[in-house]
Coordinates of N, CA and C in Angstrom, one line a residue:
X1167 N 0.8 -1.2 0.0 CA 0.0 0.0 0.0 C 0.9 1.3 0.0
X1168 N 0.8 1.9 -1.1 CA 1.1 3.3 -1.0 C 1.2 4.6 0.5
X1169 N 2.1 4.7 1.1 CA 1.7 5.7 2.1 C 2.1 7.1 1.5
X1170 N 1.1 8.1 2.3 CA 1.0 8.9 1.5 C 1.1 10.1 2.8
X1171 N 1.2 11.2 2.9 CA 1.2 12.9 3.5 C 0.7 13.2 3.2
X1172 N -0.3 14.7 3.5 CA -1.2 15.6 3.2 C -1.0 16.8 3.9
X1173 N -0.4 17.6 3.1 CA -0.1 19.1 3.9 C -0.8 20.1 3.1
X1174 N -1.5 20.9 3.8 CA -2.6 21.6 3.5 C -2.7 22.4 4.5
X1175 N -2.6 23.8 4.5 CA -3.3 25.0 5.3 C -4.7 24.9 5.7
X1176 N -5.6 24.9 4.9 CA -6.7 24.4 4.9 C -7.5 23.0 5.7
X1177 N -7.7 23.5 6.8 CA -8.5 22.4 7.6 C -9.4 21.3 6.6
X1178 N -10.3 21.8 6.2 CA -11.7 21.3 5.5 C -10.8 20.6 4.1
X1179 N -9.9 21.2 3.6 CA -9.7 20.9 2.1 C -8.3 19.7 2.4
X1180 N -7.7 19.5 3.6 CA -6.3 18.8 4.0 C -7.8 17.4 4.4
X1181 N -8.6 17.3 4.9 CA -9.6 16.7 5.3 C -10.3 15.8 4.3
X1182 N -10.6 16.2 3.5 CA -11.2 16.0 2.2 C -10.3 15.1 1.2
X1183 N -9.0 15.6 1.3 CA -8.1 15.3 0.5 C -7.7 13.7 1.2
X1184 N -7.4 13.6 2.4 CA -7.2 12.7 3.0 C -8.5 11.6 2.8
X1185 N -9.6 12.0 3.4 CA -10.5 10.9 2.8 C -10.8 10.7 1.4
X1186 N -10.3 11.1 0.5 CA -10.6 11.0 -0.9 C -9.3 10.1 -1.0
X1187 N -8.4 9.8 -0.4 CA -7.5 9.1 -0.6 C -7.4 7.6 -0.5
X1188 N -7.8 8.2 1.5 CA -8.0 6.5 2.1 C -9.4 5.5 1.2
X1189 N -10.1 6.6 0.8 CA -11.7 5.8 0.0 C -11.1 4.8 -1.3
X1190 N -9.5 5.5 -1.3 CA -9.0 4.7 -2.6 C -8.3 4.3 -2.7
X1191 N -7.6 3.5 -1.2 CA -6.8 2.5 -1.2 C -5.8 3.3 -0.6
X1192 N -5.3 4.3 -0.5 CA -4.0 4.7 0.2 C -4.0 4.8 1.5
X1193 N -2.7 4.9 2.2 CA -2.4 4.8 3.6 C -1.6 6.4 3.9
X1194 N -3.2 7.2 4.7 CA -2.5 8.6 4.5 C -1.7 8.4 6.1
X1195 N -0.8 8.6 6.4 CA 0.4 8.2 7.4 C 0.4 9.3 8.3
X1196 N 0.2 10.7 7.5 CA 0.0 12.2 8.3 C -0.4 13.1 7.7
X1197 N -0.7 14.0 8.4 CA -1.3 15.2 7.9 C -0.4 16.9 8.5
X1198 N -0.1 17.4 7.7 CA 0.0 18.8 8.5 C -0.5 20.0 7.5
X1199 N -0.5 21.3 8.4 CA -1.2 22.5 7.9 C -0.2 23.5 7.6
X1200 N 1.2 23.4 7.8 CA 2.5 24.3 7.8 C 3.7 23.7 7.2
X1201 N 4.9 24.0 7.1 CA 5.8 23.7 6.3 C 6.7 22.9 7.5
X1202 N 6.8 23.9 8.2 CA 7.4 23.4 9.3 C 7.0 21.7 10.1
X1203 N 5.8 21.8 10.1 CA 5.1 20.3 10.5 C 6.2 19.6 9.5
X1204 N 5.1 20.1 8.5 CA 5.2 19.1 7.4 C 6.7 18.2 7.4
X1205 N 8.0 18.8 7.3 CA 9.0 18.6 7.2 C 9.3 17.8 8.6
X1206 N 8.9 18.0 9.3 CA 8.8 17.1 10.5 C 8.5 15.7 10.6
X1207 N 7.0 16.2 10.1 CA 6.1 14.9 10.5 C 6.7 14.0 8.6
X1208 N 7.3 14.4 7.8 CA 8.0 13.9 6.7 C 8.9 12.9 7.2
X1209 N 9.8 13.4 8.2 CA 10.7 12.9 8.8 C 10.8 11.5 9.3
X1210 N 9.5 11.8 10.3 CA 9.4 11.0 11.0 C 8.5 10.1 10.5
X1211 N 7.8 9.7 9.9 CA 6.6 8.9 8.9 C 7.3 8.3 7.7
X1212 N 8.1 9.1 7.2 CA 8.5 8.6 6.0 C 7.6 8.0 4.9
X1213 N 6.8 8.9 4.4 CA 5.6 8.4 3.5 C 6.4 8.1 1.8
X1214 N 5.5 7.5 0.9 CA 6.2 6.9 -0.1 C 5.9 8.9 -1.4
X1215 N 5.0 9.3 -0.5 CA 4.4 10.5 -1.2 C 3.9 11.3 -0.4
X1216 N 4.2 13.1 -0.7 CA 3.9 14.0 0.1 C 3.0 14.6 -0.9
X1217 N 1.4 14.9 -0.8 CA 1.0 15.3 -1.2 C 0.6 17.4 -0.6
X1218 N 1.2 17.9 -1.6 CA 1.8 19.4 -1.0 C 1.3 20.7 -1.7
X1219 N 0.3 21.3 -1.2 CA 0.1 22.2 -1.2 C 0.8 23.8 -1.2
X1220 N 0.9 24.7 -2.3 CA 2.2 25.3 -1.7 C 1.7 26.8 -1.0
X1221 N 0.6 27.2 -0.8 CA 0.4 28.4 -0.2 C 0.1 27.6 1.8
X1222 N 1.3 27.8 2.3 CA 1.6 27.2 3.9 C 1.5 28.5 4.9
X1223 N 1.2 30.0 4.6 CA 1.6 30.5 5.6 C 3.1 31.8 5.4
X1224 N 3.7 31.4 6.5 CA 4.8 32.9 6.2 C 5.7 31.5 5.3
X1225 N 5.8 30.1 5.4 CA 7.0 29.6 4.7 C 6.1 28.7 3.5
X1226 N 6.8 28.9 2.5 CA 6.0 28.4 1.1 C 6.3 26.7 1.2
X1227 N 5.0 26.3 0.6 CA 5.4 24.7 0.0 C 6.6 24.2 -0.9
X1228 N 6.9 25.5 -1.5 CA 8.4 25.6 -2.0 C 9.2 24.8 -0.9
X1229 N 9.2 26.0 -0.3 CA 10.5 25.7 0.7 C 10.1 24.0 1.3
X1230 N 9.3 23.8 2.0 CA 8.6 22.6 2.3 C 9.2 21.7 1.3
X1231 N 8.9 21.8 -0.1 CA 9.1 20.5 -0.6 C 11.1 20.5 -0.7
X1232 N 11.3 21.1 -1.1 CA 13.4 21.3 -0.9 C 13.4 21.0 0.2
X1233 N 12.9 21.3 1.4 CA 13.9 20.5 2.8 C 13.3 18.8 2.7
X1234 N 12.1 18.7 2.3 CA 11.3 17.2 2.3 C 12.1 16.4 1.4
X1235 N 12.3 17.0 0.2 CA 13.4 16.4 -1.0 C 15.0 16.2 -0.5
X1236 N 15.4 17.3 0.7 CA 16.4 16.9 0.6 C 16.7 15.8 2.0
X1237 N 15.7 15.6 2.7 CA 16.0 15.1 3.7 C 15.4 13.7 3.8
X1238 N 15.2 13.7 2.5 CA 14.4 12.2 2.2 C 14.1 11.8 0.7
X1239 N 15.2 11.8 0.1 CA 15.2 11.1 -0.9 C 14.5 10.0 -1.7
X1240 N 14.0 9.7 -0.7 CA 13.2 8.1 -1.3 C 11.7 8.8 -1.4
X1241 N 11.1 10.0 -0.8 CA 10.5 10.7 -0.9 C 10.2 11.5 -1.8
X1242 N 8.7 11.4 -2.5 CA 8.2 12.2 -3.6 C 7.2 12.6 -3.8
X1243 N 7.4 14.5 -3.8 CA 6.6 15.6 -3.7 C 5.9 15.6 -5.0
X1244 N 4.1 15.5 -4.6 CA 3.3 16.2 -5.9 C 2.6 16.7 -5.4
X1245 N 2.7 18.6 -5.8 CA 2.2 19.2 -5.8 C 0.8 19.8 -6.2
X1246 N -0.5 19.9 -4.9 CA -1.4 20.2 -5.5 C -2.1 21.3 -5.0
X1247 N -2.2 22.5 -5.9 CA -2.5 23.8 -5.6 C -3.0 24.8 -6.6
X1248 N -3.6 25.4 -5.8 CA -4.9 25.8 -6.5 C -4.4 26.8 -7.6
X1249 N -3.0 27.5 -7.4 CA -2.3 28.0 -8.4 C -1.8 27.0 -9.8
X1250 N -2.0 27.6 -11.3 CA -1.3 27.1 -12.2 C -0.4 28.2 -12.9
X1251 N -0.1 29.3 -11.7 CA 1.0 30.4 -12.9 C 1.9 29.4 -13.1
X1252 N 2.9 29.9 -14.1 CA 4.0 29.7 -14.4 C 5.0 29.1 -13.5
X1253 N 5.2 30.5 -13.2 CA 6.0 31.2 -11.9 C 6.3 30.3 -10.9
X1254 N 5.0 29.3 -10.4 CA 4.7 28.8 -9.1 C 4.8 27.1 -9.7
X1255 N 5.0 26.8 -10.7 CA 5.0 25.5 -11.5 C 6.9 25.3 -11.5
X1256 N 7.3 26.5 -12.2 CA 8.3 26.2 -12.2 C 9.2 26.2 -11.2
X1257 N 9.1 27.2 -9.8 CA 9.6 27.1 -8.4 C 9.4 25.9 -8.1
X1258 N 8.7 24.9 -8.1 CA 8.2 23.6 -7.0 C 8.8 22.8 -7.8
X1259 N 9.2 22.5 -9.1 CA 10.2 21.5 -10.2 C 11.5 21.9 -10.0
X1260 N 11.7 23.3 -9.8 CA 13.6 23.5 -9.2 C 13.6 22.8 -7.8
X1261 N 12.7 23.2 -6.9 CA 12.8 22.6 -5.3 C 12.7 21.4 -5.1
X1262 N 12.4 20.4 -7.0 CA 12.3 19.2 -5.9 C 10.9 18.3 -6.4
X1263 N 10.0 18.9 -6.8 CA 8.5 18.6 -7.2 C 8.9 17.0 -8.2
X1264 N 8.0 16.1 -8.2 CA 8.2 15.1 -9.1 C 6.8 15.3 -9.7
X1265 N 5.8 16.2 -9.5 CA 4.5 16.5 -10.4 C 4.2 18.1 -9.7
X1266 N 2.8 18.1 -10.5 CA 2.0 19.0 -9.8 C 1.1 19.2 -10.8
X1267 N -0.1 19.2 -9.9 CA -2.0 18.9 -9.9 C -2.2 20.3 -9.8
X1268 N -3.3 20.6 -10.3 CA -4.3 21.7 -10.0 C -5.1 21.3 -9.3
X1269 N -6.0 22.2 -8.5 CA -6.9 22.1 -7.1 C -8.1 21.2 -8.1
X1270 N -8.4 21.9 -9.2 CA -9.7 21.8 -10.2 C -9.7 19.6 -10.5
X1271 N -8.7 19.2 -10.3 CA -8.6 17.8 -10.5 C -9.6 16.8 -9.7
X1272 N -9.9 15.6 -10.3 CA -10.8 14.9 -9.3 C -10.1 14.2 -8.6
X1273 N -10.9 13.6 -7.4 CA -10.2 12.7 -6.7 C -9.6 11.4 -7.4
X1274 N -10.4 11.1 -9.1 CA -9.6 10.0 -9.1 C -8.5 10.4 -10.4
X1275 N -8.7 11.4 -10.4 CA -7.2 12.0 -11.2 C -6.1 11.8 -9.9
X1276 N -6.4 12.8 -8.5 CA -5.4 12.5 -7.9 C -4.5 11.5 -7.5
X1277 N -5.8 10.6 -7.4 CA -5.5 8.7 -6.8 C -4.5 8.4 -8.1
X1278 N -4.7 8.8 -9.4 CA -3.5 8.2 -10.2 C -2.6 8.6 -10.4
X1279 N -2.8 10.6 -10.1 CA -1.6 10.9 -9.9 C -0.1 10.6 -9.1
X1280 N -0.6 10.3 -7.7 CA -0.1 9.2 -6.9 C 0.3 8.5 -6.9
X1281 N -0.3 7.5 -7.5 CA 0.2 6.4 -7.6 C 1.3 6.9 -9.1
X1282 N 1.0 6.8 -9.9 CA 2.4 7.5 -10.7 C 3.3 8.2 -10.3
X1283 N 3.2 9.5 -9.6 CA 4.4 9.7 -8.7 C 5.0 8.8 -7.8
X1284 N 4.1 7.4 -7.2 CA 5.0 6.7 -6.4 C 5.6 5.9 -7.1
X1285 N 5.5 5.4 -8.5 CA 6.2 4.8 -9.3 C 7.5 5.4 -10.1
X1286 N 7.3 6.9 -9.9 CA 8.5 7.3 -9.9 C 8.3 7.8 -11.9
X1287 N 7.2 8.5 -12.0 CA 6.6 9.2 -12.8 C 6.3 10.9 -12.9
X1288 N 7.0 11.2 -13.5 CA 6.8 12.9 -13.4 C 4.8 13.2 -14.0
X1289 N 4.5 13.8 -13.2 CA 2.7 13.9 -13.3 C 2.7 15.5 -13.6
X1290 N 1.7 16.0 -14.6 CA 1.3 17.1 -14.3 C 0.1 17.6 -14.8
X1291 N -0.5 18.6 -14.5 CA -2.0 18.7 -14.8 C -1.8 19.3 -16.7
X1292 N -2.8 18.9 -17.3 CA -2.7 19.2 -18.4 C -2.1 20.9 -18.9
X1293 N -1.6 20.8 -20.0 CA -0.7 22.3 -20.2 C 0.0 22.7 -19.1
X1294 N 0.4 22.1 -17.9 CA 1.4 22.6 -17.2 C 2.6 21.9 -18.1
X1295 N 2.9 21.0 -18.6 CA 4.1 20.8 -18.9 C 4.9 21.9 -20.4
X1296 N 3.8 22.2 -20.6 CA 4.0 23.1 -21.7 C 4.3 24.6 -21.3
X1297 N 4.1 24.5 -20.1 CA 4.1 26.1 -19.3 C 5.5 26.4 -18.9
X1298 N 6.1 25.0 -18.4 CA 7.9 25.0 -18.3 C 8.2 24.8 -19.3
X1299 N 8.3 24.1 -20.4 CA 8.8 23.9 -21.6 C 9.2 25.3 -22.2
X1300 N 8.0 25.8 -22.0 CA 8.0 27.5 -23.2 C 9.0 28.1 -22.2
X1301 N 8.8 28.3 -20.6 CA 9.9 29.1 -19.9 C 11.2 28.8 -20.1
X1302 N 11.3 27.2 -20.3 CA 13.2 27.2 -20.1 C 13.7 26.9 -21.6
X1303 N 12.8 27.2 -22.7 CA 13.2 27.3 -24.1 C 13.5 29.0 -24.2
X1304 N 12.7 30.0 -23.6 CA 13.3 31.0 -23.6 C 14.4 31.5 -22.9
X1305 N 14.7 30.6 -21.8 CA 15.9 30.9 -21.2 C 16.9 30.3 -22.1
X1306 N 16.8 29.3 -23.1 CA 17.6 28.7 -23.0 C 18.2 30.0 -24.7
X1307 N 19.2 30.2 -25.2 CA 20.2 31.0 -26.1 C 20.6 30.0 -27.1
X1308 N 20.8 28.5 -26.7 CA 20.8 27.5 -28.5 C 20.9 26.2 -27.6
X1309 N 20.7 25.3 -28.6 CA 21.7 23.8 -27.9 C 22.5 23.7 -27.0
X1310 N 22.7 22.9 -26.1 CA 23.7 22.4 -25.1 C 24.3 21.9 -26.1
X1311 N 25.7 21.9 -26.3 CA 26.4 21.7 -27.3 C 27.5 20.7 -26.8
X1312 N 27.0 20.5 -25.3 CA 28.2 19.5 -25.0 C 27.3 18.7 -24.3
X1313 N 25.9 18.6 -24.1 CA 25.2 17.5 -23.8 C 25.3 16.1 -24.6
X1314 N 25.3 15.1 -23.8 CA 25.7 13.8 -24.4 C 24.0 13.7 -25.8
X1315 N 25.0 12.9 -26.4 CA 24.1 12.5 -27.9 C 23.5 11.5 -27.7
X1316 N 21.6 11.4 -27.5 CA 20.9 10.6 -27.5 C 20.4 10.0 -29.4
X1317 N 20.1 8.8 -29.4 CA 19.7 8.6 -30.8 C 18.3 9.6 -31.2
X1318 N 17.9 9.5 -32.1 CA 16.5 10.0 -32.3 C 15.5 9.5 -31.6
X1319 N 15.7 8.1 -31.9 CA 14.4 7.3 -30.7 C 14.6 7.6 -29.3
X1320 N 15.4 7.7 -28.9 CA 16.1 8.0 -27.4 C 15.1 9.3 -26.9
X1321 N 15.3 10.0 -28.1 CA 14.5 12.1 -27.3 C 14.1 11.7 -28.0
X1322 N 13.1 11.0 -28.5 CA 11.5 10.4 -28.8 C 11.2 10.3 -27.9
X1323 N 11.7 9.2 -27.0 CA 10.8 8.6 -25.8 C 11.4 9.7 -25.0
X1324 N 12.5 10.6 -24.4 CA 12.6 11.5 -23.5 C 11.4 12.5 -23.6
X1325 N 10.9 13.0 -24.5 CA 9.9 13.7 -24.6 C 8.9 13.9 -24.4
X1326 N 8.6 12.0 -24.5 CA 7.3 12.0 -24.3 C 7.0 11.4 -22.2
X1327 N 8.3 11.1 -22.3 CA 8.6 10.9 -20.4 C 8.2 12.1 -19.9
X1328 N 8.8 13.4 -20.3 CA 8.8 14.7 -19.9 C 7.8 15.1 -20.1
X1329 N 6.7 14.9 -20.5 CA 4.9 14.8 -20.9 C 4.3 14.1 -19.9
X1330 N 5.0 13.4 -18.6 CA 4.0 12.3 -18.3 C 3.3 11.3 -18.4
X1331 N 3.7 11.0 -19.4 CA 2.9 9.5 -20.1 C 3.9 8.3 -19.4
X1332 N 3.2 7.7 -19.2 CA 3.9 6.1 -18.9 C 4.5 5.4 -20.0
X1333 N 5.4 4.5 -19.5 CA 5.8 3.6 -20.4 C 4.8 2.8 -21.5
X1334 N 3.6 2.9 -20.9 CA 2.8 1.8 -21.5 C 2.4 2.4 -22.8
X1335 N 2.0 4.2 -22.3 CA 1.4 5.1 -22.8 C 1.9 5.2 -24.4
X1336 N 3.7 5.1 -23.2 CA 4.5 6.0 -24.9 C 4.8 4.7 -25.9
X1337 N 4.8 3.3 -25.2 CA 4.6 2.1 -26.1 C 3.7 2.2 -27.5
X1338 N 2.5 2.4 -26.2 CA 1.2 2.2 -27.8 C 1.4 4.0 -28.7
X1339 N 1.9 5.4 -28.3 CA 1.9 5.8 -28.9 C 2.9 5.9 -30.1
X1340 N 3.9 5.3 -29.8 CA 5.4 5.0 -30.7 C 5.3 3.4 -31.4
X1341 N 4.0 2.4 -31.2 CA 4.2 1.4 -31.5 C 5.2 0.4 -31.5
X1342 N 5.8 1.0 -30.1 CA 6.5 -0.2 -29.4 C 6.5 -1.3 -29.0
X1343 N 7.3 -2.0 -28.7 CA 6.9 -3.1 -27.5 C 7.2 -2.3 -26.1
X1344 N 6.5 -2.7 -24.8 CA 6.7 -2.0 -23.5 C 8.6 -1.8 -22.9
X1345 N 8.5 -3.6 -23.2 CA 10.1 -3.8 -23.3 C 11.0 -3.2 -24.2
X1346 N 10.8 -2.6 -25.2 CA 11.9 -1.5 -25.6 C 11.9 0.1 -25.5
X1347 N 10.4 0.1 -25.0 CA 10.7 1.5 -24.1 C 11.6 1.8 -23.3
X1348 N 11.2 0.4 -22.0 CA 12.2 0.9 -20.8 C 13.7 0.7 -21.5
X1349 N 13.8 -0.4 -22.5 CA 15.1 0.0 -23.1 C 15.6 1.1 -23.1
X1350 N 14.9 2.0 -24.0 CA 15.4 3.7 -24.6 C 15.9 4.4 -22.9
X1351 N 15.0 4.4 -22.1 CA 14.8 4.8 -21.1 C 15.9 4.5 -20.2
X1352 N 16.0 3.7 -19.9 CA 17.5 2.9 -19.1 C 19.1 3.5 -20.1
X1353 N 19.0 3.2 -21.7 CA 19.6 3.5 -22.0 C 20.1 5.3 -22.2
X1354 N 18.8 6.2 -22.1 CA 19.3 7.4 -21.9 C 19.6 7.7 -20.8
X1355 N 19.1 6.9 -19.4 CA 19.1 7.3 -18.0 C 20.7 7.4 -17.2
X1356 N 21.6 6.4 -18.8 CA 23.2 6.0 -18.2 C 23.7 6.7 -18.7
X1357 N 23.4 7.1 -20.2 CA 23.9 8.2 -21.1 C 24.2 9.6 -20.2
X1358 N 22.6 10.0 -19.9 CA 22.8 11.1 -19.0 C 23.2 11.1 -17.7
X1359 N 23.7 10.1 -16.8 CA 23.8 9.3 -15.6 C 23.0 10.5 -14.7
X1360 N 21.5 9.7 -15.2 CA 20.5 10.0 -14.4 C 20.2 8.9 -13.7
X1361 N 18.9 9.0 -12.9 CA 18.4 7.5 -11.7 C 17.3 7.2 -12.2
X1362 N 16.3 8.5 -12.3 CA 15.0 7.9 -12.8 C 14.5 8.9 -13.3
X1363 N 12.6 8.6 -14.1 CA 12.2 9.8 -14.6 C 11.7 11.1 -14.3
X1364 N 11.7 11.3 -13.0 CA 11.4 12.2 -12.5 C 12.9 13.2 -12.7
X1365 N 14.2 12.6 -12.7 CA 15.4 13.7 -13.5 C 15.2 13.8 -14.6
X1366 N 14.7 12.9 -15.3 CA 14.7 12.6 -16.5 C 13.5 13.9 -17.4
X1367 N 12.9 14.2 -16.6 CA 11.9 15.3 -17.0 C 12.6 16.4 -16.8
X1368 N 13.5 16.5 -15.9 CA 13.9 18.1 -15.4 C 15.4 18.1 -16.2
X1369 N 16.0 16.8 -16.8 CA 16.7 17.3 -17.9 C 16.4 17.8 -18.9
X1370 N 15.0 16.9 -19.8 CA 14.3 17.8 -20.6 C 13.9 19.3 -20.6
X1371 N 13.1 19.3 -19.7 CA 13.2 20.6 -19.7 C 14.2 21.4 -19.4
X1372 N 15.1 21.3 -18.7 CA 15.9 22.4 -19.2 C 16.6 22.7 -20.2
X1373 N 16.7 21.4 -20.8 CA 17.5 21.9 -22.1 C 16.2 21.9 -23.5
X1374 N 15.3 22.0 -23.2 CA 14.6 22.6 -24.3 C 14.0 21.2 -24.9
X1375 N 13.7 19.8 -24.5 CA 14.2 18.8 -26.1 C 12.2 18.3 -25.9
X1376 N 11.8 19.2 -25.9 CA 10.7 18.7 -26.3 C 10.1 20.2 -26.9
X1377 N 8.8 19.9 -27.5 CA 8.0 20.8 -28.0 C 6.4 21.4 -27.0
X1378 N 6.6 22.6 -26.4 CA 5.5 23.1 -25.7 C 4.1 22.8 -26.0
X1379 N 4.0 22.9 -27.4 CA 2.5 23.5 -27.9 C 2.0 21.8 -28.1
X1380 N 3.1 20.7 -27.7 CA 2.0 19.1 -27.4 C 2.2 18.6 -26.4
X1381 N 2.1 19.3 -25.5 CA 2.3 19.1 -23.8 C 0.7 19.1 -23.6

């Protein structure tokens, strides 16, 4: 069983969230309403997933998810909040975020969100991934020109990892077999000596290798 956190300022809506959870099989482990908790009761629980709200008070979910990321590694933040600027998408993916939900999602979007972030799936609510993409293509001035050389198929499937889609997903949309997805995947994960897809999204995006406008 999945164990899960729920940090939420919000009494009623931390409440909600939690029972919308347990009704679907998860094991919510804790709950807190602050950053400070949160990072605490993180500690000490050690849930497989912090579900994280980022407006906490005087200290942001930001910050919250960077001390939770850094003090627990095996731990993975997805962000769900009622903000979708930019701004606030792309803070919580530098700090650490391995998704982020909009408030507007149902509970059984959440429940899968979840569970793909505990499998170690970069999640995001629809057009957010296109919201970083467009930001760190304008930061970016040309090519990484000394980034290691993936094949074509390779940032095929990195692309479509950085979109969220599962293996299975990007199988049937590339007419794969499942087994040579995780191929591509393993094989770009040594190239780039990354761990898993959740870096594997925040390399993409920073270096531009996907396209915004089919996010």
């Amino acid at each position: 069983m999945t164990t899960v956190m729920v940090v939420d300022d919000h009494p009623m809506w931390r409440e909600a969230v939690e029972r919308d959870l347990v009704a679907r099989g998860f094991e919510v482990v804790a709950t807190a309403g602050d950053a400070g908790s949160a990072v605490r009761r993180a500690q000490a629980v050690r849930p497989d997933v912090v579900v994280m709200d980022l407006q906490l008070g005087e200290t942001s979910g930001v910050d919250a998810t960077r001390d939770v990321v850094a003090a627990l590694p095996t731990t993975r933040v997805l962000v769900l909040s009622a903000s979708a600027e930019q701004a606030d998408v792309l803070e919580a993916v530098k700090a650490g975020a391995s998704g982020y939900l909009v408030k507007s999602a149902s509970a059984d979007e959440l429940a899968d969100a979840v569970t793909r972030t505990a499998a170690g799936d970069a999640v995001f609510s629809a057009g957010l991934a296109g919201l970083l993409l467009g930001e760190y293509r304008r930061l970016q001035s040309g090519p990484d020109d000394g980034a290691p050389r993936l094949t074509e198929r390779e940032t095929e499937v990195l692309k479509l990892v950085s979109r969220g889609l599962s293996a299975k997903a990007i199988a049937e949309r590339l007419v794969l077999s499942h087994r040579t997805v995780e191929n591509h995947v393993q094989n770009t994960l040594r190239k780039l000596q990354l761990h898993n897809r959740v870096e594997l999204t925040r390399y993409a995006i920073e270096h531009g290798l996907t396209d915004p406008d089919s996010a």
